[in-house]
Each structure stands twice: as C-alpha cells, then as structure tokens.
Coordinates of C-alpha atoms in Angstrom, one line a residue:
Chain I
M1 CA 0.0 0.0 0.0
N2 CA 2.4 2.7 1.2
N3 CA 5.0 3.5 -1.4
N4 CA 7.6 6.1 -0.3
V5 CA 8.6 6.8 -4.0
V6 CA 5.4 8.9 -4.4
L7 CA 7.1 11.5 -2.2
L8 CA 10.5 11.7 -3.9
P9 CA 9.6 14.1 -6.7
I10 CA 8.6 16.6 -4.0
L11 CA 11.4 15.8 -1.5
I12 CA 14.3 15.9 -3.9
P13 CA 13.7 19.5 -5.1
F14 CA 13.1 20.5 -1.5
L15 CA 16.4 18.9 -0.3
T16 CA 18.1 20.6 -3.3
A17 CA 16.7 23.9 -2.2
I18 CA 18.1 23.5 1.3
I19 CA 21.5 22.5 0.0
L20 CA 21.5 25.6 -2.3
M21 CA 20.8 27.8 0.7
F22 CA 24.2 26.9 2.3
A23 CA 26.3 28.7 -0.4
P24 CA 24.2 31.3 -2.2
K25 CA 27.3 33.2 -3.7
K26 CA 28.9 30.3 -5.5
I27 CA 27.3 30.4 -8.9
I28 CA 28.9 27.2 -10.4
F29 CA 27.7 25.3 -7.3
Q30 CA 24.2 26.7 -7.6
R31 CA 23.9 25.8 -11.2
T32 CA 25.2 22.3 -11.0
V33 CA 23.3 21.3 -7.9
S34 CA 20.0 22.6 -9.1
L35 CA 20.3 21.0 -12.5
L36 CA 21.5 17.7 -10.9
G37 CA 18.6 17.8 -8.4
L38 CA 16.0 18.3 -11.2
L39 CA 17.5 15.5 -13.3
V40 CA 17.4 13.0 -10.4
A41 CA 13.8 14.0 -9.6
L42 CA 12.8 13.6 -13.2
G43 CA 14.3 10.2 -13.4
V44 CA 12.5 9.1 -10.2
S45 CA 9.2 10.5 -11.5
I46 CA 9.5 8.8 -14.8
S47 CA 10.0 5.5 -13.1
L48 CA 7.1 6.3 -10.8
M49 CA 5.0 6.9 -13.9
M50 CA 5.9 3.4 -15.1
T51 CA 4.9 1.9 -11.8
V52 CA 1.6 3.8 -11.8
Q53 CA 0.9 2.5 -15.4
Q54 CA 1.5 -1.1 -14.4
E55 CA 0.1 -1.3 -10.8
G56 CA -2.4 1.5 -10.6
P57 CA -2.4 4.6 -8.4
Q58 CA 0.3 4.6 -5.7
T59 CA -0.4 6.1 -2.3
L60 CA 1.4 7.0 0.9
T61 CA -0.2 8.0 4.2
F62 CA 2.2 9.9 6.4
G63 CA 3.4 8.5 9.8
S64 CA 1.8 5.1 9.5
W65 CA -1.6 6.5 10.4
P66 CA -4.8 4.8 9.1
V67 CA -6.3 6.5 6.0
P68 CA -8.7 9.3 6.8
F69 CA -6.6 10.4 9.8
G70 CA -3.2 10.9 8.2
I71 CA -2.2 13.0 5.3
T72 CA -2.3 10.9 2.1
M73 CA -0.2 11.5 -1.0
V74 CA -1.7 10.0 -4.1
S75 CA 0.1 9.5 -7.4
D76 CA -2.5 8.5 -10.0
M77 CA -1.8 8.9 -13.7
V78 CA -3.1 12.5 -13.8
S79 CA -0.8 13.8 -11.1
V80 CA 2.3 11.8 -12.1
L81 CA 2.0 13.0 -15.7
L82 CA 1.8 16.6 -14.5
V83 CA 4.7 16.1 -12.0
T84 CA 6.9 14.7 -14.7
T85 CA 6.0 17.5 -17.1
T86 CA 6.8 20.1 -14.4
L87 CA 10.2 18.6 -13.7
L88 CA 11.0 18.2 -17.5
L89 CA 10.2 21.8 -18.4
T90 CA 11.9 23.3 -15.3
I91 CA 15.2 21.7 -16.4
F92 CA 15.0 23.7 -19.6
I93 CA 14.0 26.9 -17.8
V94 CA 16.9 26.5 -15.4
W95 CA 19.2 25.9 -18.3
Y96 CA 17.9 29.0 -20.0
S97 CA 18.4 31.0 -16.8
F98 CA 22.1 30.4 -16.9
S99 CA 22.5 32.8 -19.8
S100 CA 19.6 35.2 -19.2
I101 CA 18.9 35.9 -15.5
G102 CA 22.1 37.6 -14.6
K103 CA 24.7 37.1 -11.8
E104 CA 23.1 39.3 -9.2
R105 CA 19.9 37.4 -9.1
E106 CA 21.7 34.0 -9.3
Q107 CA 23.6 35.0 -6.2
F108 CA 20.5 35.9 -4.3
Y109 CA 18.6 32.6 -3.8
Y110 CA 17.2 32.5 -7.4
Y111 CA 17.8 28.7 -7.9
A112 CA 16.6 28.0 -4.3
G113 CA 13.4 29.9 -5.1
I114 CA 12.9 27.8 -8.2
M115 CA 13.4 24.6 -6.3
F116 CA 10.9 25.7 -3.6
I117 CA 8.4 26.6 -6.3
I118 CA 8.8 23.1 -7.8
T119 CA 8.4 21.5 -4.3
G120 CA 5.1 23.4 -3.9
I121 CA 3.8 22.6 -7.4
N122 CA 4.6 18.9 -7.3
G123 CA 3.2 18.7 -3.8
A124 CA -0.1 20.4 -5.0
F125 CA -0.3 17.9 -7.9
T126 CA 0.3 14.9 -5.6
T127 CA -1.5 15.6 -2.4
G128 CA -4.7 13.8 -1.5
D129 CA -5.7 16.1 1.4
I130 CA -7.6 19.3 0.8
F131 CA -5.9 21.4 3.5
N132 CA -2.5 20.0 2.5
L133 CA -3.3 21.3 -0.9
F134 CA -3.7 24.7 0.6
V135 CA -0.3 24.4 2.3
F136 CA 1.4 23.4 -0.9
F137 CA -0.4 26.3 -2.7
E138 CA 1.2 28.7 -0.2
V139 CA 4.6 27.0 -0.6
F140 CA 4.7 27.8 -4.3
L141 CA 3.0 31.1 -4.0
M142 CA 5.5 32.4 -1.4
S143 CA 8.4 31.2 -3.6
S144 CA 6.7 32.9 -6.6
Y145 CA 6.5 36.2 -4.6
L146 CA 10.3 35.9 -4.1
L147 CA 10.9 35.2 -7.8
I148 CA 8.6 37.9 -9.1
V149 CA 10.2 40.6 -7.0
L150 CA 13.8 39.4 -7.1
G151 CA 15.9 42.1 -8.7
G152 CA 13.8 45.0 -7.3
E153 CA 13.2 46.9 -10.6
K154 CA 10.3 49.5 -10.5
K155 CA 8.2 47.4 -12.9
Q156 CA 8.6 44.3 -10.7
L157 CA 7.6 46.1 -7.6
Q158 CA 4.5 47.4 -9.2
G159 CA 3.5 44.1 -10.7
S160 CA 4.3 42.1 -7.5
I161 CA 2.0 44.2 -5.4
H162 CA -1.0 43.3 -7.6
Y163 CA 0.1 39.7 -7.6
L164 CA 0.5 39.5 -3.8
L165 CA -2.8 41.2 -3.0
I166 CA -4.9 39.0 -5.3
N167 CA -3.2 35.8 -4.1
I168 CA -3.6 36.7 -0.4
I169 CA -7.3 37.4 -0.9
S170 CA -7.8 34.2 -2.8
S171 CA -5.8 32.2 -0.2
G172 CA -8.0 33.7 2.5
L173 CA -11.1 32.6 0.6
F174 CA -9.5 29.1 0.2
V175 CA -9.3 28.7 3.9
I176 CA -12.9 29.9 4.4
T177 CA -14.1 27.4 1.8
V178 CA -12.2 24.5 3.3
A179 CA -13.8 25.5 6.7
F180 CA -17.3 25.4 5.1
L181 CA -16.5 22.0 3.6
Y182 CA -15.1 20.7 6.8
S183 CA -18.2 21.8 8.8
V184 CA -20.4 19.9 6.3
V185 CA -18.5 16.6 5.8
G186 CA -16.2 16.6 8.8
T187 CA -13.1 15.3 7.0
L188 CA -10.2 16.7 5.0
S189 CA -8.9 13.7 3.1
M190 CA -10.2 14.1 -0.5
A191 CA -11.1 10.4 -1.0
D192 CA -13.0 10.5 2.3
I193 CA -14.8 13.7 1.3
A194 CA -15.8 12.1 -2.0
Q195 CA -17.3 9.2 -0.1
K196 CA -19.2 11.3 2.4
V197 CA -20.4 13.7 -0.3
A198 CA -21.9 10.8 -2.2
T199 CA -24.0 9.8 0.8
L200 CA -25.3 13.4 1.4
E201 CA -27.6 13.6 -1.7
Q202 CA -26.3 17.0 -2.7
P203 CA -27.8 19.6 -0.4
A204 CA -27.6 23.2 -1.7
I205 CA -24.7 24.0 0.6
L206 CA -22.4 21.6 -1.3
T207 CA -23.3 23.3 -4.6
T208 CA -22.4 26.6 -2.9
I209 CA -19.1 25.2 -1.8
A210 CA -18.4 23.9 -5.3
V211 CA -18.9 27.4 -6.7
L212 CA -16.7 28.8 -3.9
F213 CA -13.9 26.4 -4.9
L214 CA -14.4 27.4 -8.5
I215 CA -13.9 31.1 -7.5
V216 CA -10.8 30.2 -5.4
F217 CA -9.1 28.1 -8.0
G218 CA -10.4 30.3 -10.7
L219 CA -8.5 33.2 -9.2
K220 CA -5.3 31.1 -9.3
A221 CA -6.0 29.7 -12.7
A222 CA -7.1 33.1 -14.2
I223 CA -10.5 32.1 -15.6
F224 CA -13.1 34.7 -16.7
P225 CA -14.0 37.0 -14.9
L226 CA -11.1 36.5 -12.4
F227 CA -8.1 36.8 -14.8
F228 CA -7.8 40.6 -14.5
W229 CA -4.7 40.5 -12.3
L230 CA -2.7 38.1 -14.5
P231 CA -1.4 40.2 -17.5
R232 CA -0.1 43.0 -15.4
A233 CA 1.5 40.8 -12.8
Y234 CA 3.2 38.4 -15.2
A235 CA 4.5 41.2 -17.5
A236 CA 6.6 42.3 -14.6
A237 CA 8.6 39.1 -14.2
P238 CA 12.0 38.6 -16.0
T239 CA 11.9 36.1 -18.9
P240 CA 12.8 32.7 -17.2
V241 CA 10.6 33.5 -14.2
L242 CA 7.8 34.4 -16.6
A243 CA 8.3 31.1 -18.5
L244 CA 8.1 29.2 -15.2
F245 CA 4.9 31.1 -14.1
G246 CA 3.2 30.9 -17.4
A247 CA 3.9 27.2 -17.8
L248 CA 3.1 26.1 -14.2
L249 CA 1.2 28.4 -11.9
T250 CA -2.1 28.7 -13.6
K251 CA -2.0 25.0 -14.4
V252 CA -2.0 24.2 -10.7
G253 CA -5.3 26.1 -10.4
V254 CA -6.6 24.2 -13.4
Y255 CA -5.5 20.9 -11.9
A256 CA -7.3 21.8 -8.6
I257 CA -10.5 22.5 -10.5
M258 CA -10.1 19.3 -12.5
R259 CA -9.6 17.3 -9.3
T260 CA -12.4 18.7 -7.3
Y261 CA -14.9 18.7 -10.2
T262 CA -14.2 15.1 -11.1
L263 CA -13.8 13.6 -7.7
I264 CA -15.9 15.5 -5.2
F265 CA -18.6 17.7 -6.8
I266 CA -20.0 15.3 -9.3
H267 CA -23.6 15.1 -8.1
D268 CA -25.1 18.3 -9.5
Q269 CA -23.5 18.5 -12.9
S270 CA -26.3 20.3 -14.6
F271 CA -25.4 23.3 -12.5
T272 CA -21.7 23.1 -11.6
H273 CA -20.4 21.7 -14.8
E274 CA -22.6 23.9 -16.9
L275 CA -21.3 26.9 -15.0
L276 CA -17.7 25.7 -15.6
M277 CA -18.3 25.4 -19.3
I278 CA -19.9 28.9 -19.6
L279 CA -17.0 30.4 -17.6
G280 CA -14.6 28.5 -19.9
I281 CA -16.1 30.0 -23.0
G282 CA -15.9 33.4 -21.4
T283 CA -12.3 32.8 -20.6
I284 CA -11.5 31.9 -24.2
L285 CA -13.4 34.9 -25.6
F286 CA -11.6 37.4 -23.4
G287 CA -8.3 35.7 -23.9
C288 CA -8.8 36.0 -27.7
I289 CA -9.6 39.7 -27.4
G290 CA -6.5 40.3 -25.3
A291 CA -4.3 38.3 -27.7
L292 CA -5.4 40.4 -30.6
A293 CA -5.4 43.7 -28.9
Y294 CA -1.7 44.1 -28.1
F295 CA 1.4 44.8 -30.1
D296 CA 3.6 43.5 -27.2
V297 CA 5.3 40.1 -27.5
T298 CA 4.9 39.3 -23.8
K299 CA 1.3 40.4 -23.5
I300 CA 0.3 38.4 -26.6
I301 CA 1.7 35.2 -25.1
I302 CA 0.3 36.0 -21.7
Y303 CA -3.2 36.2 -23.1
N304 CA -2.6 32.9 -24.8
I305 CA -2.3 31.4 -21.3
V306 CA -5.8 32.6 -20.6
I307 CA -7.2 31.0 -23.8
A308 CA -5.5 27.7 -23.0
V309 CA -7.0 27.7 -19.4
G310 CA -10.4 28.1 -21.0
I311 CA -9.9 25.2 -23.4
I312 CA -8.7 22.8 -20.8
L313 CA -11.6 23.7 -18.4
I314 CA -14.2 23.2 -21.1
G315 CA -12.7 19.8 -21.9
V316 CA -13.1 18.8 -18.2
S317 CA -16.6 20.2 -18.0
Q318 CA -17.9 17.7 -20.6
M319 CA -17.3 14.7 -18.3
N320 CA -17.0 12.2 -21.1
T321 CA -14.0 10.2 -22.2
A322 CA -13.0 12.3 -25.2
G323 CA -13.3 15.6 -23.3
V324 CA -11.4 14.6 -20.2
E325 CA -8.6 12.8 -22.2
G326 CA -8.3 15.8 -24.5
A327 CA -7.9 18.0 -21.5
M328 CA -5.1 15.8 -20.2
Y329 CA -3.4 15.9 -23.6
Y330 CA -3.8 19.6 -23.8
I331 CA -2.6 20.5 -20.3
V332 CA 0.7 18.7 -20.8
H333 CA 1.1 20.1 -24.3
D334 CA 0.3 23.6 -23.0
M335 CA 2.8 23.5 -20.1
L336 CA 5.6 22.5 -22.5
I337 CA 4.7 24.9 -25.3
K338 CA 4.1 27.9 -23.1
A339 CA 7.5 27.5 -21.5
A340 CA 9.1 27.3 -24.9
L341 CA 7.1 30.3 -26.2
F342 CA 8.1 32.5 -23.3
M343 CA 11.7 31.5 -23.7
L344 CA 11.5 32.3 -27.5
G345 CA 9.7 35.6 -26.8
G346 CA 12.4 36.5 -24.2
T347 CA 15.1 35.9 -26.7
I348 CA 13.3 38.1 -29.3
I349 CA 13.1 40.9 -26.7
A350 CA 16.8 40.4 -25.8
L351 CA 17.8 40.5 -29.5
T352 CA 15.8 43.6 -30.5
G353 CA 15.9 45.4 -27.2
T354 CA 12.1 46.1 -27.3
A355 CA 8.9 44.2 -26.7
N356 CA 7.0 46.4 -29.1
L357 CA 6.2 44.5 -32.4
R358 CA 6.1 47.7 -34.5
K359 CA 9.8 48.5 -33.6
M360 CA 11.2 45.2 -34.7
G361 CA 11.8 43.4 -38.0
G362 CA 14.1 41.4 -40.2
L363 CA 15.4 38.9 -37.6
M364 CA 15.1 36.1 -40.2
K365 CA 18.2 37.2 -42.1
R366 CA 20.5 37.1 -39.1
Y367 CA 18.9 34.3 -37.1
P368 CA 17.2 31.8 -39.4
V369 CA 17.4 28.8 -37.0
F370 CA 15.7 30.9 -34.3
G371 CA 13.0 32.0 -36.8
W372 CA 12.1 28.5 -37.8
T373 CA 12.1 27.3 -34.2
Y374 CA 9.6 30.0 -33.4
L375 CA 7.5 29.1 -36.3
V376 CA 7.3 25.5 -35.3
A377 CA 6.4 26.5 -31.7
A378 CA 3.7 28.9 -33.0
F379 CA 2.1 26.2 -35.3
S380 CA 2.3 23.8 -32.4
L381 CA 0.4 26.2 -30.1
A382 CA -2.3 26.7 -32.7
G383 CA -2.7 22.9 -33.1
I384 CA -1.6 22.2 -36.7
P385 CA -1.9 18.4 -37.1
P386 CA 1.5 16.7 -36.8
L387 CA 2.4 19.0 -33.9
S388 CA 1.5 18.7 -30.2
G389 CA -1.5 21.0 -29.8
F390 CA -3.6 19.0 -32.3
I391 CA -4.7 15.9 -30.6
G392 CA -5.8 17.5 -27.4
K393 CA -7.9 20.1 -29.1
L394 CA -9.4 17.4 -31.5
L395 CA -10.5 15.3 -28.5
I396 CA -12.0 18.2 -26.7
V397 CA -13.9 19.3 -29.7
Q398 CA -15.1 15.7 -30.2
G399 CA -16.1 15.6 -26.6
G400 CA -18.2 18.8 -27.1
F401 CA -20.1 17.3 -30.0
E402 CA -20.6 14.1 -28.1
A403 CA -22.0 15.9 -25.1
N404 CA -24.4 17.9 -27.3
N405 CA -22.6 21.2 -26.9
P406 CA -21.7 22.0 -30.5
W407 CA -21.4 25.7 -29.9
M408 CA -18.7 25.1 -27.4
S409 CA -16.7 23.1 -29.9
I410 CA -17.2 25.8 -32.5
V411 CA -15.8 28.4 -30.1
I412 CA -12.7 26.3 -29.6
L413 CA -12.2 25.9 -33.3
L414 CA -12.6 29.6 -33.9
S415 CA -10.3 30.4 -31.0
S416 CA -7.5 28.3 -32.7
L417 CA -7.6 30.7 -35.6
V418 CA -7.2 33.7 -33.3
V419 CA -4.3 32.0 -31.5
L420 CA -2.6 31.3 -34.8
L421 CA -3.2 34.9 -35.9
S422 CA -1.8 36.3 -32.7
V423 CA 1.4 34.3 -32.7
I424 CA 2.0 34.5 -36.5
R425 CA 1.7 38.3 -36.1
I426 CA 4.7 38.1 -33.8
F427 CA 6.5 36.1 -36.5
I428 CA 5.6 38.5 -39.3
Y429 CA 6.5 41.6 -37.4
A430 CA 9.7 40.3 -35.8
F431 CA 11.2 38.1 -38.5
W432 CA 10.0 39.5 -41.8
G433 CA 10.4 42.9 -43.1
E434 CA 13.2 45.4 -43.1
E435 CA 16.1 44.8 -40.7
Q436 CA 15.9 47.4 -37.9
P437 CA 19.0 49.1 -36.8
A438 CA 18.0 48.2 -33.2
T439 CA 20.4 48.0 -30.4
I440 CA 21.3 44.3 -30.1
S441 CA 21.8 44.0 -26.4
I442 CA 23.2 40.4 -26.2
S443 CA 26.3 38.9 -27.7
Q444 CA 26.4 36.1 -30.2
T445 CA 27.4 33.5 -27.6
T446 CA 24.7 34.5 -25.2
Y447 CA 22.2 34.2 -28.1
Q448 CA 23.4 30.7 -28.9
R449 CA 23.4 29.6 -25.3
Q450 CA 19.8 30.9 -25.0
L451 CA 18.8 29.2 -28.2
L452 CA 20.0 25.7 -27.4
P453 CA 17.6 24.9 -24.5
T454 CA 14.7 26.4 -26.4
I455 CA 15.4 24.2 -29.5
V456 CA 15.5 21.1 -27.4
L457 CA 12.3 22.0 -25.6
V458 CA 10.5 22.7 -28.9
A459 CA 11.9 19.4 -30.3
I460 CA 10.3 17.7 -27.3
T461 CA 6.9 19.2 -28.0
V462 CA 7.2 18.1 -31.6
A463 CA 8.0 14.6 -30.4
Y464 CA 5.0 14.8 -28.1
G465 CA 2.8 15.6 -31.0
V466 CA 4.3 13.1 -33.4
G467 CA 4.6 10.3 -30.9
A468 CA 1.1 10.8 -29.5
E469 CA 0.5 7.1 -30.0
A470 CA 3.3 6.2 -27.6
I471 CA 1.7 8.2 -24.7
A472 CA -1.9 7.2 -25.6
P473 CA -2.1 4.5 -22.9
Y474 CA -0.9 6.9 -20.2
M475 CA -3.5 9.5 -21.3
A476 CA -6.3 6.8 -21.5
D477 CA -5.3 5.8 -17.9
A478 CA -5.5 9.4 -16.8
G479 CA -8.9 10.0 -18.4
E480 CA -10.2 6.8 -16.8
T481 CA -9.0 7.9 -13.3
L482 CA -10.7 11.2 -13.7
L483 CA -14.0 9.8 -14.9
N484 CA -14.2 7.0 -12.3
P485 CA -13.7 8.5 -8.8
A486 CA -14.0 4.9 -7.5
I487 CA -10.4 4.2 -8.8
Y488 CA -9.0 7.0 -6.7
I489 CA -11.1 6.3 -3.6
N490 CA -10.2 2.6 -3.7
A491 CA -6.5 3.3 -4.1
V492 CA -6.6 5.5 -1.0
T493 CA -8.8 3.5 1.3
G494 CA -7.6 0.1 0.1
G495 CA -11.1 -0.8 -1.2
E496 CA -13.0 -0.7 2.1
Chain Z
M1 CA 22.5 64.2 22.8
K2 CA 23.7 60.8 23.7
T3 CA 21.6 59.2 26.4
N4 CA 22.9 56.9 29.0
D5 CA 21.2 53.5 28.9
V6 CA 23.0 51.8 31.8
I7 CA 19.8 50.7 33.5
L8 CA 18.2 49.3 30.4
Q9 CA 21.3 47.5 29.3
F10 CA 21.9 46.0 32.8
T11 CA 18.3 44.8 33.0
A12 CA 18.4 43.5 29.5
K13 CA 21.4 41.3 30.2
I14 CA 19.6 39.6 33.1
V15 CA 16.2 39.4 31.5
F16 CA 17.7 37.9 28.4
F17 CA 18.7 34.8 30.3
I18 CA 15.3 34.5 31.9
I19 CA 13.5 34.8 28.6
F20 CA 15.9 32.4 26.9
L21 CA 15.5 29.7 29.7
F22 CA 11.8 30.1 29.5
S23 CA 11.8 29.6 25.7
I24 CA 13.8 26.4 26.2
H25 CA 11.3 25.3 28.8
I26 CA 8.4 26.0 26.5
F27 CA 10.2 24.2 23.7
M28 CA 10.9 21.1 25.8
A29 CA 7.4 21.0 27.3
G30 CA 5.6 21.1 24.0
H31 CA 4.7 17.5 23.9
Y32 CA 2.6 17.5 27.1
T33 CA 1.6 21.1 27.7
P34 CA 1.0 24.1 25.4
G35 CA 4.2 25.2 23.6
G36 CA 6.5 23.7 21.1
G37 CA 9.0 24.6 18.5
F38 CA 7.2 27.6 17.1
V39 CA 6.5 29.5 20.3
G40 CA 9.9 28.5 21.7
G41 CA 11.6 29.9 18.6
L42 CA 9.7 33.1 18.8
L43 CA 10.6 33.6 22.4
T44 CA 14.3 33.0 21.8
A45 CA 14.1 35.5 18.9
S46 CA 12.4 38.0 21.1
A47 CA 15.1 37.6 23.8
I48 CA 17.7 38.5 21.2
V49 CA 15.5 41.4 19.9
L50 CA 15.5 42.7 23.5
L51 CA 19.3 42.8 23.4
I52 CA 19.2 44.5 20.0
L53 CA 16.9 47.2 21.5
A54 CA 19.1 47.7 24.6
F55 CA 22.5 47.7 22.7
D56 CA 22.6 48.0 18.9
L57 CA 22.7 45.6 15.9
K58 CA 26.5 45.6 15.6
T59 CA 27.2 44.8 19.2
V60 CA 24.7 41.9 19.2
Q61 CA 26.1 40.6 15.9
T62 CA 29.6 40.5 17.4
G63 CA 28.1 38.7 20.5
F64 CA 26.1 36.1 18.5
N65 CA 28.3 35.5 15.5
I66 CA 25.6 33.5 13.7
N67 CA 24.6 33.6 10.1
Y68 CA 20.8 33.4 10.5
R69 CA 20.2 32.3 6.9
L70 CA 22.4 29.3 7.5
L71 CA 20.4 28.7 10.6
V72 CA 17.2 28.5 8.6
A73 CA 18.9 26.0 6.2
T74 CA 20.2 23.9 9.1
G75 CA 16.7 23.8 10.7
L76 CA 15.1 22.7 7.5
L77 CA 17.7 20.0 7.0
L78 CA 17.1 18.7 10.5
A79 CA 13.3 18.7 10.0
V80 CA 13.4 17.0 6.6
G81 CA 16.1 14.6 7.9
T82 CA 13.9 13.5 10.8
A83 CA 10.8 13.2 8.6
S84 CA 12.6 11.2 5.9
F85 CA 14.7 8.9 8.2
P86 CA 11.8 6.3 8.4
M87 CA 11.9 5.9 4.6
F88 CA 15.3 4.2 5.0
V89 CA 14.0 1.6 7.4
G90 CA 11.0 0.8 5.3
E91 CA 8.3 2.8 7.1
P92 CA 6.2 5.6 5.6
F93 CA 7.6 9.2 5.6
F94 CA 7.0 11.0 8.9
T95 CA 6.7 7.9 11.0
H96 CA 8.0 8.8 14.5
F97 CA 9.7 6.6 17.0
Y98 CA 9.9 6.8 20.8
D99 CA 11.2 4.8 23.7
Y100 CA 11.8 5.2 27.4
F101 CA 15.4 5.8 28.6
E102 CA 17.0 5.8 32.1
L103 CA 18.9 9.0 32.1
P104 CA 21.1 10.3 34.9
F105 CA 19.6 13.2 36.8
F106 CA 16.3 13.1 34.8
G107 CA 15.3 9.6 35.7
N108 CA 13.0 7.5 33.5
T109 CA 12.4 9.8 30.5
S110 CA 10.5 9.2 27.2
L111 CA 12.4 10.4 24.2
H112 CA 10.5 11.0 20.9
T113 CA 11.8 11.8 17.4
A114 CA 9.1 14.4 17.1
M115 CA 11.4 16.5 19.3
L116 CA 14.1 16.5 16.6
F117 CA 11.5 17.8 14.1
D118 CA 10.5 20.4 16.6
A119 CA 14.1 21.4 17.0
G120 CA 14.2 22.0 13.2
V121 CA 11.1 24.2 13.5
Y122 CA 12.7 26.1 16.4
L123 CA 15.9 26.8 14.4
V124 CA 13.9 27.9 11.3
V125 CA 11.7 30.3 13.4
V126 CA 14.7 31.8 15.1
G127 CA 16.5 32.2 11.9
V128 CA 13.6 33.7 9.9
T129 CA 12.6 36.2 12.6
L130 CA 16.1 37.4 13.1
T131 CA 16.8 37.6 9.3
I132 CA 13.8 39.8 8.9
I133 CA 14.7 42.0 11.8
Q134 CA 18.4 42.3 10.8
S135 CA 17.7 43.1 7.2
I136 CA 15.2 45.7 8.0
G137 CA 17.4 47.1 10.8
E138 CA 20.5 47.2 8.5
D139 CA 18.6 48.9 5.7
E140 CA 19.6 52.6 5.4

C-alpha cells in the first residue's frame, strides 16, 4: 500500500533547495546542484510513472496512520503526468536561466526559489488532502513572490503588489471554503470527502461550496472573470521566471478545479459543470480579445495562457472520455509549449531590445534557426496536425459534440484561428520585413546559449505531437481515473 | 544628545537569560503542555531582539556571530532529515519513534523523534525572525 517513492519528486527539489541555501554566492555550485537535483527528480518521477501505469495509483499515508486520519499523498496517472512535465520543463527553464537571468539574481537565492516553487507545485499535484493542498499552494505562492520581486526593478515592484494582493485574498477565501466543507462533511482527506459527499444527496450548501472552490481556484488559474490580475503581474517578471509562471502556476489552479470537479462535486453536474463550461467559454473569448489587442510580445503570449486555461476547463466540464482525455493531452502540451514560447519571446526581446512589435523586424536574415524554431512553436500552439496541440484540441472538440454542446466546440475551433493569428503576427513583425538598426543587447554567444535549451524543448513538444501514439495508454489511464472516482477512492482507502 | 542606557542595558542582560531559559522550557514541554518549536523559537528570537533594543545591531552581531540564513537551512535540514529517516528503514515518511530511557539526573524519560523535528522548526523560526529584523534594521 504505502509507497515512499510517491514523495520523492517533492522531496528531492526540497532537499536541493536546502543545500542551495548553504552557499548562495557560488554560482557554479548553484547551477550544477540545481540541475542535478532536477535530473534526479525527473528520473524518479518517470520510473514512478511506469509503476503507476503497471500497478495503478500509488499512495502514501504519512506517519503510518490509518487512512482518513493521516495526510495521504496520491500518485495517480493524472498527477504523475503533471509532475513529470513540471520537472521536465523546469530543467530547460533553469538551463535557459544560466544565460539570461544575470549574476546578481543568481547570487540571491534564485535557484533556491525555483526549487521551492517546484516543491510546492509537485506537492499540490500529488496531495490527497484538501488542507494540505492549501499548504502546498502557499509554498509555491511564497516562492513565486520571491521570484517575481527578485531584482527590485520598479516594474517588478508594481507588478508584484498586484500579484501579492490578489493571491492573499484568494488564499483567505480558500481557507474559508475549506472551513465550510469541513463543517459539512467533517473530514479533509479528498477520498473520504468524496465518499461522504456521495451519501449526502447533494444539499444546496455543497453546490455553494463547489462554486466557492471554483472562485478560489479560478483566481489562481485566471478564468473569466477573475483573470484581470494576470497580465499586469506576469508582465513584470523577468523572462525565465515568466516562463516558469506561465507554464506552471495557472495549471495548478486548473488541476485543482479538475480534481475537485471530477472527484468531489459530481452530483449536481447540470449546474456546476454547466457553469464551468460557460466560464470556460468566457475565458476563451476574453483571452482572444487580449491576444489580438496588443502589439507587445509578452502580452500576446500571456493572453494565450488565458485562452488555454479556458480550453482545458471546457474539456473537463464535458465529463466524457473524449473531453477529459483531451484536457489531459492539452494541459501537458500547453505546459511545455508555453515555457518554450516565453523563452523564445524573451530571446526576441533580448535581441531587439524592445517588446513592441512595431519597432522590430528582419530577424530572419540574421537568425534563421531561431526564426524556424519560433514558427514550429507557433504552429504547435495553434494545433496544426502533426504537432503537439492538435490531438488534445481534437479530442476536446469531439467531446463537445458528443455531449451535445456543438457551440462550445465551434468556439474552440474559432479560438484556434485567433491563437494562430496572434502568434503569427509576432512572426511576421519580428522576423519578416526590413532589418531594424535596433540596439542588439546580447552577444552572439549568449544568443546561442539561450537558443539551445529552447530548440531542445521545442523538439520535445514536436516529439510529443508526433509520438502521441506512444503516450496514448498513459492518457487513457489518466482519463479513466478522472472519470471513475472509485479508482481514486479505492486506491486511497484500500477498497474498504 | 547621547543618552545613558545603563539601567536598560543592565536589566536586558539579566532578563535575556530569563526569557531564553523560559523559551527552552516552552520548547521542551511542548509534547505534554501548550508550547513547542514555534513558540519557543519566537521567544528566543524576542530575547535576542531585547538585546538589540538595549544595545545595537552591531554589538549583538559580534556577540552572537551566527549567520541566520544558514540557521534556517540547518533547521530545514534537521526537520526533513527527521521526517525522511523512516523511509530508509521501510516505514512511511514522517513515522515517529519513541522509547523510554533511564537518564542520569532526569530519571525515566520518554524520548521521541518528534522532538528533533521540533528542533528543526525552532531553528527555522529563530533564523527567519532574526533575518527579517536584521535586514530591516541594517537597511539605510
């Protein structure tokens, strides 16, 4: 029953962070140890994924306590896939940081901050206890406060105050909601809550709590109409930090909605899941408006995060195999491609010295490899068939038609056009046209050192799209776990 | 005008030891009575803050030549070490062990590994509190 390996993808980054705290000034030490820690954790989590595939969900209840009384960690296919993706893309972000974040930040607990953020995110993906989920949310939020403000530029201070305020309010709401839920069901373990909720015959208070959770996690995940803080806050962060946030932080909120809405609140779907779908469509629409409205590289990609959040949530809200499986495909794809896009966008800004599309041009002549990499990433984001965004969106659209929500599927298809237009606009403005006499602020070697991790990451997303067949069994497993809460509950309680 | 703080400084020196001993007592008694690592750590930190108020930051730093950031890291290491030790003997993470020991002077005492975890918490709380106070105090 108890399998300690479940905990290692959380413990290894945590331990790495502690070791990094002992010698903050030694940059070589910081770089090697953080990369080494991530590689080991990735290896462990891949082997964990194999175990989960063969033997079903793995669990661990702390301190040898019996199940509803101790904190349980659960690695089912959903969480182990997300944990592995997190570790994989963090390796590339750390690698990219070597050449882009700057010595001063590196000497002030930058890598320790990244390791703590990974600890929190992996913990939030793995935990099976609703209050423990809150604690892990705080772990990664506190580290993200450090990362967003580290460096102390005026822009960062302005952005971080928005970010801090909104997250403190939503965390307060989280605690209140957990208190409500606890007073109704009297337990905190998610599997136990799911069992108790099933026997309660859905009183109105549970629907209220479901909506409160949607507000809490929606604030973290930036769904409509709670996404207002995200563009300003994220635009303040330096590139590698932005890549980390854009790829991971909103996805934890999405995962939390996914988990609660497929495990706990499944007894009044005509209201809760309908609401989720409507908010998802609103999220897509407003994301599209934002992505078209700006002439700023960072802002365009930031609004693409909002669109992706909407698409994933709509997939989950269908509650059929195609929709949920599509959401799993899409969330993993989106984490990888967003990290890659922010890294590419950061290099564009570093090369041209500006984020304004109108002031750049002609990069294709000097940097052809970079241009083609960007084009592949852009097509992949829009979901052009052999690439990674395709299969997820296809399944979600199929799920929409199967669940008799054709309008929703049409919105998703139209949003893909907008996504394509918004990222191709970056390509046209930055890479085509006359070469601008812009101040090139980074040297050729720095450019090459930034390009390498980006190319490898884009290559991985291409492999993810082309090799979709190879990961299909994992995704099918994940979809099945989400749709049958009994699998999760039995894994935790041992079938009692 | 430079004021003469002789009474404050003399009292602070004595009161410091009283508060410090009380914090250790609170820390040790945490298993059976209210208290524990968190309160104990805060009390120790407040004892040091009293010294900082009576003297000044530099004097206290020469007195306690401790890098508080390293103290935080050490505390975390101790806590994680205690929690993960059971993994190496085949028990789930965070399993605690205890036994009764015949100690000189104390007599029959129960010793519990939760105390080591608490010691980690104690070090982290002291370290964090004093890092905050020192960095704000040193800021010009």
